[in-house]
């Protein structure tokens, strides 16, 4: 662990007192390029890689919808919401600031795996759930192991997202033939989970920010990140995510609402199954007494907070906009089309006002 102060190679100041960990991959970059560690970690990695994140979002959205318009709007939504929630000092300091961690900060393996590798692996998984090609199983397993090697909990997010989507795919058409095609996913999940399981069993140190003494103190109702629930029937004192910490911005709240609305079409399209499924499972993990504590125990508090990135925020907005535009340009006479456009404009104005407030 190295403490960097002063200036990087580009003359920009490095924050005083900041502690940065120079990892093996970063050390190789420093040794081979001659660039200082401070320059690499604080400035260069973002410039090198963040341009790939919108492309990966485009690819995931296109795999789900097979529509370039939906993919383009999802990419635009990622950029817009990311910029609006970029300031980590204002928008949720810690592990859940969407703009910072989903789009702009990729200077550690944990953040790079979340912003870049996870969408890539999900893209392969959704391709399998759409076409059921065996080649995608091998690619999914290899990419999943690479994801797990970068960070263990991102592998857990992959398993959760693909698992819930696969479940909805089967429930939409509960046939034995489809079940046979989905069962190999269990083997892929087992392969991907090996490394994270080994790492978790050998982890030492503090894994939770919730202490038993805090749970026993009935005068304490919140820790900021979590809402404490005392003396519940059967399960006793426990905790859930603090709703104010989850829905900290109107754009996040709007995406969650849209994600749940996608449940109306969960039998019809893979995109609806993914968006609705991941939104629903994230909310269950956040706000189910007992389940939240279980994920916190085995996935650590950092992992529980990182589960916020299960929410398919850019996809919820992008696919919705694409569907609205198709509805506006649909069939009918001129008066009907004009009426649709009026409803769309009024709706967008109303949504903008609500989110702005």
Short mmCIF file of C-alpha atoms in Angstrom, two decimals:
data_model
loop_
_atom_site.label_atom_id
_atom_site.label_comp_id
_atom_site.label_asym_id
_atom_site.label_seq_id
_atom_site.Cartn_x
_atom_site.Cartn_y
_atom_site.Cartn_z
CA UNK A 1 0.00 0.00 0.00
CA UNK A 2 1.46 3.32 -1.08
CA UNK A 3 0.46 6.85 -0.06
CA UNK A 4 0.76 9.28 -2.97
CA UNK A 5 0.83 13.04 -2.59
CA UNK A 6 2.11 15.87 -4.73
CA UNK A 7 1.77 15.68 -8.51
CA UNK A 8 1.35 13.01 -11.14
CA UNK A 9 3.23 13.01 -14.45
CA UNK A 10 0.66 15.28 -16.06
CA UNK A 11 1.17 17.99 -13.45
CA UNK A 12 -2.22 17.46 -11.82
CA UNK A 13 -2.32 17.19 -8.06
CA UNK A 14 -2.89 13.88 -6.33
CA UNK A 15 -5.25 14.23 -3.33
CA UNK A 16 -3.23 14.66 -0.15
CA UNK A 17 -3.41 11.75 2.21
CA UNK A 18 -5.10 9.47 -0.31
CA UNK A 19 -4.06 5.84 0.03
CA UNK A 20 -4.07 3.74 -3.12
CA UNK A 21 -3.28 0.06 -3.47
CA UNK A 22 -1.00 -0.79 -6.38
CA UNK A 23 -2.24 -4.19 -7.51
CA UNK A 24 -0.37 -6.75 -9.56
CA UNK A 25 -2.01 -5.78 -12.83
CA UNK A 26 -1.34 -2.09 -12.18
CA UNK A 27 2.25 -2.81 -11.17
CA UNK A 28 2.85 -4.52 -14.52
CA UNK A 29 1.52 -1.45 -16.34
CA UNK A 30 3.85 0.78 -14.33
CA UNK A 31 6.91 -1.38 -14.90
CA UNK A 32 6.36 -1.80 -18.65
CA UNK A 33 5.26 1.75 -19.47
CA UNK A 34 7.49 3.83 -17.23
CA UNK A 35 4.45 5.82 -16.02
CA UNK A 36 4.29 6.53 -12.31
CA UNK A 37 1.82 4.66 -10.14
CA UNK A 38 0.01 7.86 -9.20
CA UNK A 39 -0.42 8.83 -12.85
CA UNK A 40 -1.73 5.39 -13.76
CA UNK A 41 -4.18 4.87 -10.90
CA UNK A 42 -5.61 8.37 -10.61
CA UNK A 43 -5.75 9.50 -14.24
CA UNK A 44 -4.78 7.06 -17.00
CA UNK A 45 -6.93 3.98 -16.41
CA UNK A 46 -10.18 5.88 -16.77
CA UNK A 47 -9.08 7.49 -20.02
CA UNK A 48 -7.98 4.15 -21.40
CA UNK A 49 -11.10 2.14 -20.65
CA UNK A 50 -14.27 4.06 -19.83
CA UNK A 51 -15.14 4.51 -23.52
CA UNK A 52 -15.78 0.76 -23.70
CA UNK A 53 -18.58 0.86 -21.09
CA UNK A 54 -21.24 2.48 -23.36
CA UNK A 55 -20.32 -0.03 -26.08
CA UNK A 56 -20.88 -2.92 -23.67
CA UNK A 57 -24.22 -1.47 -22.62
CA UNK A 58 -25.18 -1.18 -26.30
CA UNK A 59 -24.22 -4.83 -26.83
CA UNK A 60 -26.21 -6.07 -23.83
CA UNK A 61 -29.30 -4.09 -24.80
CA UNK A 62 -29.08 -5.27 -28.41
CA UNK A 63 -28.69 -8.90 -27.31
CA UNK A 64 -31.83 -8.58 -25.20
CA UNK A 65 -34.00 -6.72 -27.72
CA UNK A 66 -32.43 -7.21 -31.18
CA UNK A 67 -33.23 -3.54 -31.76
CA UNK A 68 -30.53 -0.97 -32.49
CA UNK A 69 -32.83 1.83 -31.33
CA UNK A 70 -33.30 0.29 -27.88
CA UNK A 71 -29.56 -0.31 -27.62
CA UNK A 72 -28.73 3.27 -28.62
CA UNK A 73 -31.24 4.75 -26.17
CA UNK A 74 -29.90 2.50 -23.38
CA UNK A 75 -26.40 3.78 -24.07
CA UNK A 76 -27.66 7.36 -23.97
CA UNK A 77 -29.49 6.65 -20.69
CA UNK A 78 -26.32 5.21 -19.16
CA UNK A 79 -24.37 8.33 -20.07
CA UNK A 80 -27.06 10.77 -18.94
CA UNK A 81 -27.84 9.12 -15.60
CA UNK A 82 -24.14 8.50 -15.00
CA UNK A 83 -23.35 12.19 -15.48
CA UNK A 84 -26.26 13.26 -13.28
CA UNK A 85 -25.09 11.01 -10.42
CA UNK A 86 -21.35 11.40 -10.88
CA UNK A 87 -20.48 13.51 -7.82
CA UNK A 88 -19.76 10.89 -5.19
CA UNK A 89 -19.61 13.49 -2.40
CA UNK A 90 -23.22 14.47 -3.12
CA UNK A 91 -24.79 11.31 -4.51
CA UNK A 92 -24.36 8.54 -1.98
CA UNK A 93 -20.76 8.48 -0.77
CA UNK A 94 -19.56 4.90 -0.59
CA UNK A 95 -20.21 1.86 -2.73
CA UNK A 96 -23.51 2.74 -4.41
CA UNK A 97 -22.99 5.97 -6.38
CA UNK A 98 -24.22 4.93 -9.83
CA UNK A 99 -22.42 7.47 -11.98
CA UNK A 100 -19.06 6.96 -10.36
CA UNK A 101 -18.98 3.16 -10.24
CA UNK A 102 -21.09 2.17 -13.26
CA UNK A 103 -19.45 4.46 -15.76
CA UNK A 104 -16.47 6.55 -14.69
CA UNK A 105 -14.22 4.84 -12.14
CA UNK A 106 -12.40 1.73 -13.37
CA UNK A 107 -9.04 2.06 -11.60
CA UNK A 108 -9.44 -1.08 -9.45
CA UNK A 109 -10.33 -4.63 -10.38
CA UNK A 110 -13.54 -4.43 -8.34
CA UNK A 111 -14.75 -1.37 -10.21
CA UNK A 112 -13.53 -2.51 -13.62
CA UNK A 113 -15.25 -5.87 -13.20
CA UNK A 114 -18.49 -4.12 -12.24
CA UNK A 115 -18.53 -1.58 -15.06
CA UNK A 116 -16.96 -3.57 -17.91
CA UNK A 117 -16.68 -7.31 -17.31
CA UNK A 118 -20.13 -7.90 -15.78
CA UNK A 119 -22.07 -6.47 -18.78
CA UNK A 120 -19.88 -8.53 -21.12
CA UNK A 121 -20.61 -11.80 -19.31
CA UNK A 122 -24.32 -10.95 -19.08
CA UNK A 123 -24.33 -10.33 -22.83
CA UNK A 124 -23.07 -13.86 -23.44
CA UNK A 125 -25.59 -15.30 -20.98
CA UNK A 126 -28.51 -13.49 -22.60
CA UNK A 127 -27.37 -14.73 -26.00
CA UNK A 128 -27.60 -18.28 -24.65
CA UNK A 129 -31.06 -17.70 -23.16
CA UNK A 130 -32.25 -16.35 -26.51
CA UNK A 131 -30.78 -18.98 -28.87
CA UNK A 132 -29.62 -21.87 -26.60
CA UNK A 133 -26.38 -22.41 -28.55
CA UNK A 134 -23.83 -24.67 -26.85
CA UNK A 135 -20.94 -22.44 -27.85
CA UNK A 136 -22.35 -19.74 -25.59
CA UNK A 137 -22.14 -22.07 -22.58
CA UNK A 138 -18.38 -22.44 -22.98
CA UNK A 139 -17.91 -18.73 -23.57
CA UNK A 140 -20.08 -17.97 -20.55
CA UNK A 141 -18.06 -20.29 -18.32
CA UNK A 142 -14.71 -18.83 -19.45
CA UNK A 143 -15.90 -15.24 -19.13
CA UNK A 144 -17.52 -16.02 -15.77
CA UNK A 145 -14.27 -17.43 -14.39
CA UNK A 146 -12.46 -14.30 -15.60
CA UNK A 147 -15.10 -12.18 -13.85
CA UNK A 148 -14.69 -14.16 -10.63
CA UNK A 149 -10.91 -13.75 -10.83
CA UNK A 150 -11.35 -9.97 -11.01
CA UNK A 151 -13.75 -9.78 -8.05
CA UNK A 152 -15.79 -12.48 -6.29
CA UNK A 153 -19.01 -10.59 -5.65
CA UNK A 154 -19.45 -9.52 -9.26
CA UNK A 155 -19.58 -13.26 -10.00
CA UNK A 156 -22.40 -13.49 -7.46
CA UNK A 157 -24.25 -10.68 -9.25
CA UNK A 158 -23.84 -12.61 -12.51
CA UNK A 159 -25.28 -15.79 -11.00
CA UNK A 160 -28.20 -13.92 -9.44
CA UNK A 161 -29.08 -11.96 -12.60
CA UNK A 162 -28.81 -14.92 -14.98
CA UNK A 163 -30.49 -17.28 -12.51
CA UNK A 164 -33.59 -15.15 -12.03
CA UNK A 165 -33.85 -14.44 -15.78
CA UNK A 166 -33.50 -18.13 -16.60
CA UNK A 167 -36.22 -18.91 -14.06
CA UNK A 168 -38.61 -16.48 -15.74
CA UNK A 169 -37.70 -17.85 -19.17
CA UNK A 170 -38.75 -21.30 -18.03
CA UNK A 171 -41.89 -20.11 -16.24
CA UNK A 172 -42.98 -18.31 -19.40
CA UNK A 173 -42.87 -21.65 -21.27
CA UNK A 174 -42.64 -24.46 -18.68
CA UNK A 175 -41.78 -27.30 -21.03
CA UNK A 176 -39.41 -30.22 -20.41
CA UNK A 177 -37.40 -29.44 -23.55
CA UNK A 178 -36.70 -25.91 -22.38
CA UNK A 179 -35.78 -27.12 -18.90
CA UNK A 180 -33.17 -29.44 -20.41
CA UNK A 181 -31.61 -26.46 -22.18
CA UNK A 182 -31.55 -24.42 -18.98
CA UNK A 183 -30.08 -27.10 -16.70
CA UNK A 184 -26.50 -26.72 -18.08
CA UNK A 185 -26.52 -23.23 -16.55
CA UNK A 186 -26.24 -24.90 -13.15
CA UNK A 187 -22.88 -26.37 -14.19
CA UNK A 188 -21.71 -22.96 -15.42
CA UNK A 189 -22.77 -21.39 -12.11
CA UNK A 190 -20.87 -24.07 -10.18
CA UNK A 191 -17.70 -23.47 -12.20
CA UNK A 192 -17.95 -19.70 -11.77
CA UNK A 193 -18.64 -20.00 -8.02
CA UNK A 194 -15.58 -22.11 -7.17
CA UNK A 195 -13.08 -19.26 -6.87
CA UNK A 196 -15.40 -16.84 -4.99
CA UNK A 197 -16.28 -19.64 -2.56
CA UNK A 198 -12.63 -20.37 -1.85
CA UNK A 199 -11.92 -16.67 -1.36
CA UNK A 200 -14.91 -16.24 0.96
CA UNK A 201 -13.99 -19.21 3.14
CA UNK A 202 -10.46 -17.84 3.54
CA UNK A 203 -11.47 -14.22 4.12
CA UNK A 204 -10.45 -12.67 7.42
CA UNK A 205 -11.25 -9.36 9.06
CA UNK A 206 -14.44 -7.32 9.40
CA UNK A 207 -17.09 -8.33 6.88
CA UNK A 208 -20.05 -6.33 8.12
CA UNK A 209 -20.73 -2.79 9.21
CA UNK A 210 -23.59 -4.01 11.42
CA UNK A 211 -22.50 -5.04 14.90
CA UNK A 212 -24.56 -7.13 17.31
CA UNK A 213 -24.34 -4.36 19.91
CA UNK A 214 -26.05 -1.98 17.47
CA UNK A 215 -28.87 -4.45 16.80
CA UNK A 216 -29.42 -4.89 20.53
CA UNK A 217 -29.73 -1.14 21.12
CA UNK A 218 -33.41 -0.41 20.47
CA UNK A 219 -32.80 3.34 20.54
CA UNK A 220 -30.87 3.08 17.26
CA UNK A 221 -33.12 2.85 14.19
CA UNK A 222 -30.69 3.52 11.36
CA UNK A 223 -26.99 3.46 10.59
CA UNK A 224 -27.36 5.55 7.44
CA UNK A 225 -26.79 2.60 5.11
CA UNK A 226 -29.21 0.27 6.89
CA UNK A 227 -32.57 0.46 8.63
CA UNK A 228 -32.64 -1.49 11.89
CA UNK A 229 -35.71 -3.57 12.72
CA UNK A 230 -35.94 -4.63 16.37
CA UNK A 231 -37.71 -7.66 17.87
CA UNK A 232 -39.53 -8.91 14.79
CA UNK A 233 -41.57 -12.13 15.17
CA UNK A 234 -39.61 -15.33 14.53
CA UNK A 235 -36.39 -13.70 13.23
CA UNK A 236 -35.82 -11.21 16.06
CA UNK A 237 -33.76 -8.08 15.52
CA UNK A 238 -32.45 -7.65 12.00
CA UNK A 239 -31.95 -4.97 9.35
CA UNK A 240 -32.71 -4.03 5.75
CA UNK A 241 -31.25 -1.48 3.35
CA UNK A 242 -32.17 2.09 4.18
CA UNK A 243 -34.67 3.12 1.44
CA UNK A 244 -33.24 6.66 1.47
CA UNK A 245 -29.85 5.18 0.61
CA UNK A 246 -31.25 3.08 -2.26
CA UNK A 247 -33.62 5.65 -3.79
CA UNK A 248 -31.23 8.55 -3.33
CA UNK A 249 -31.95 10.11 -6.71
CA UNK A 250 -35.11 10.49 -8.79
CA UNK A 251 -33.48 8.78 -11.77
CA UNK A 252 -32.83 5.68 -9.67
CA UNK A 253 -36.42 5.66 -8.40
CA UNK A 254 -37.76 6.10 -11.93
CA UNK A 255 -35.71 3.16 -13.22
CA UNK A 256 -37.00 0.92 -10.43
CA UNK A 257 -40.61 1.86 -11.21
CA UNK A 258 -40.08 1.17 -14.91
CA UNK A 259 -38.35 -2.11 -14.11
CA UNK A 260 -41.38 -3.30 -12.15
CA UNK A 261 -43.74 -2.17 -14.92
CA UNK A 262 -41.81 -4.46 -17.28
CA UNK A 263 -43.38 -7.32 -15.33
CA UNK A 264 -46.49 -6.82 -17.46
CA UNK A 265 -44.62 -8.30 -20.44
CA UNK A 266 -42.51 -10.92 -18.64
CA UNK A 267 -44.03 -13.77 -20.66
CA UNK A 268 -43.40 -12.07 -24.00
CA UNK A 269 -39.77 -11.02 -24.26
CA UNK A 270 -36.33 -11.79 -22.89
CA UNK A 271 -35.73 -8.07 -22.29
CA UNK A 272 -38.77 -7.86 -20.00
CA UNK A 273 -37.71 -11.01 -18.16
CA UNK A 274 -34.24 -9.60 -17.52
CA UNK A 275 -35.27 -6.07 -16.56
CA UNK A 276 -38.19 -7.14 -14.36
CA UNK A 277 -36.36 -10.11 -12.83
CA UNK A 278 -33.23 -8.24 -11.82
CA UNK A 279 -35.24 -5.30 -10.48
CA UNK A 280 -37.47 -7.56 -8.41
CA UNK A 281 -34.65 -9.71 -6.97
CA UNK A 282 -32.64 -6.61 -6.06
CA UNK A 283 -35.59 -5.16 -4.14
CA UNK A 284 -36.16 -8.46 -2.36
CA UNK A 285 -32.51 -8.58 -1.29
CA UNK A 286 -32.64 -4.96 -0.12
CA UNK A 287 -35.91 -5.00 1.82
CA UNK A 288 -36.70 -8.55 2.97
CA UNK A 289 -36.02 -8.97 6.71
CA UNK A 290 -33.73 -11.93 7.17
CA UNK A 291 -32.70 -12.18 3.52
CA UNK A 292 -30.81 -8.88 3.70
CA UNK A 293 -28.91 -10.06 6.77
CA UNK A 294 -28.16 -13.41 5.08
CA UNK A 295 -26.64 -11.73 2.02
CA UNK A 296 -24.72 -9.39 4.34
CA UNK A 297 -23.35 -12.36 6.28
CA UNK A 298 -22.09 -14.38 3.35
CA UNK A 299 -21.54 -11.64 0.78
CA UNK A 300 -20.23 -8.98 3.23
CA UNK A 301 -21.64 -5.48 3.62
CA UNK A 302 -19.68 -4.28 0.59
CA UNK A 303 -21.24 -7.05 -1.48
CA UNK A 304 -24.72 -6.21 -0.23
CA UNK A 305 -24.27 -2.56 -1.15
CA UNK A 306 -22.84 -3.50 -4.54
CA UNK A 307 -26.06 -5.40 -5.24
CA UNK A 308 -27.48 -1.96 -6.14
CA UNK A 309 -25.85 -2.45 -9.53
CA UNK A 310 -28.22 -5.32 -10.28
CA UNK A 311 -30.76 -2.60 -11.06
CA UNK A 312 -30.85 -2.36 -14.89
CA UNK A 313 -31.08 1.42 -14.92
CA UNK A 314 -29.95 2.21 -18.50
CA UNK A 315 -31.92 -0.70 -19.95
CA UNK A 316 -35.12 0.31 -18.17
CA UNK A 317 -34.95 3.80 -19.64
CA UNK A 318 -33.58 2.88 -23.06
CA UNK A 319 -36.05 0.10 -23.85
CA UNK A 320 -38.94 2.21 -22.53
CA UNK A 321 -38.03 5.14 -24.78
CA UNK A 322 -37.72 2.82 -27.78
CA UNK A 323 -41.15 1.34 -27.11
CA UNK A 324 -42.72 4.77 -26.68
CA UNK A 325 -41.27 5.97 -29.97
CA UNK A 326 -42.57 2.90 -31.76
CA UNK A 327 -45.99 3.48 -30.20
CA UNK A 328 -46.00 7.11 -31.36
CA UNK A 329 -45.05 6.16 -34.91
CA UNK A 330 -47.53 3.27 -35.05
CA UNK A 331 -50.46 2.84 -37.36
CA UNK A 332 -53.60 4.97 -37.47
CA UNK A 333 -54.65 8.22 -39.08
CA UNK A 334 -52.97 11.58 -38.59
CA UNK A 335 -55.13 12.61 -35.64
CA UNK A 336 -54.24 9.43 -33.75
CA UNK A 337 -50.53 9.93 -34.35
CA UNK A 338 -50.78 13.55 -33.23
CA UNK A 339 -52.61 12.46 -30.09
CA UNK A 340 -49.87 9.96 -29.29
CA UNK A 341 -47.20 12.59 -29.76
CA UNK A 342 -49.08 14.93 -27.43
CA UNK A 343 -49.36 12.26 -24.76
CA UNK A 344 -45.66 11.47 -25.13
CA UNK A 345 -44.54 15.10 -24.83
CA UNK A 346 -46.78 15.73 -21.83
CA UNK A 347 -45.60 12.54 -20.18
CA UNK A 348 -41.94 13.40 -20.69
CA UNK A 349 -42.47 16.87 -19.26
CA UNK A 350 -44.21 15.41 -16.21
CA UNK A 351 -41.47 12.84 -15.68
CA UNK A 352 -38.79 15.52 -16.04
CA UNK A 353 -40.50 17.67 -13.41
CA UNK A 354 -40.84 14.75 -10.99
CA UNK A 355 -37.24 13.59 -11.42
CA UNK A 356 -35.98 17.15 -11.15
CA UNK A 357 -37.76 17.60 -7.87
#
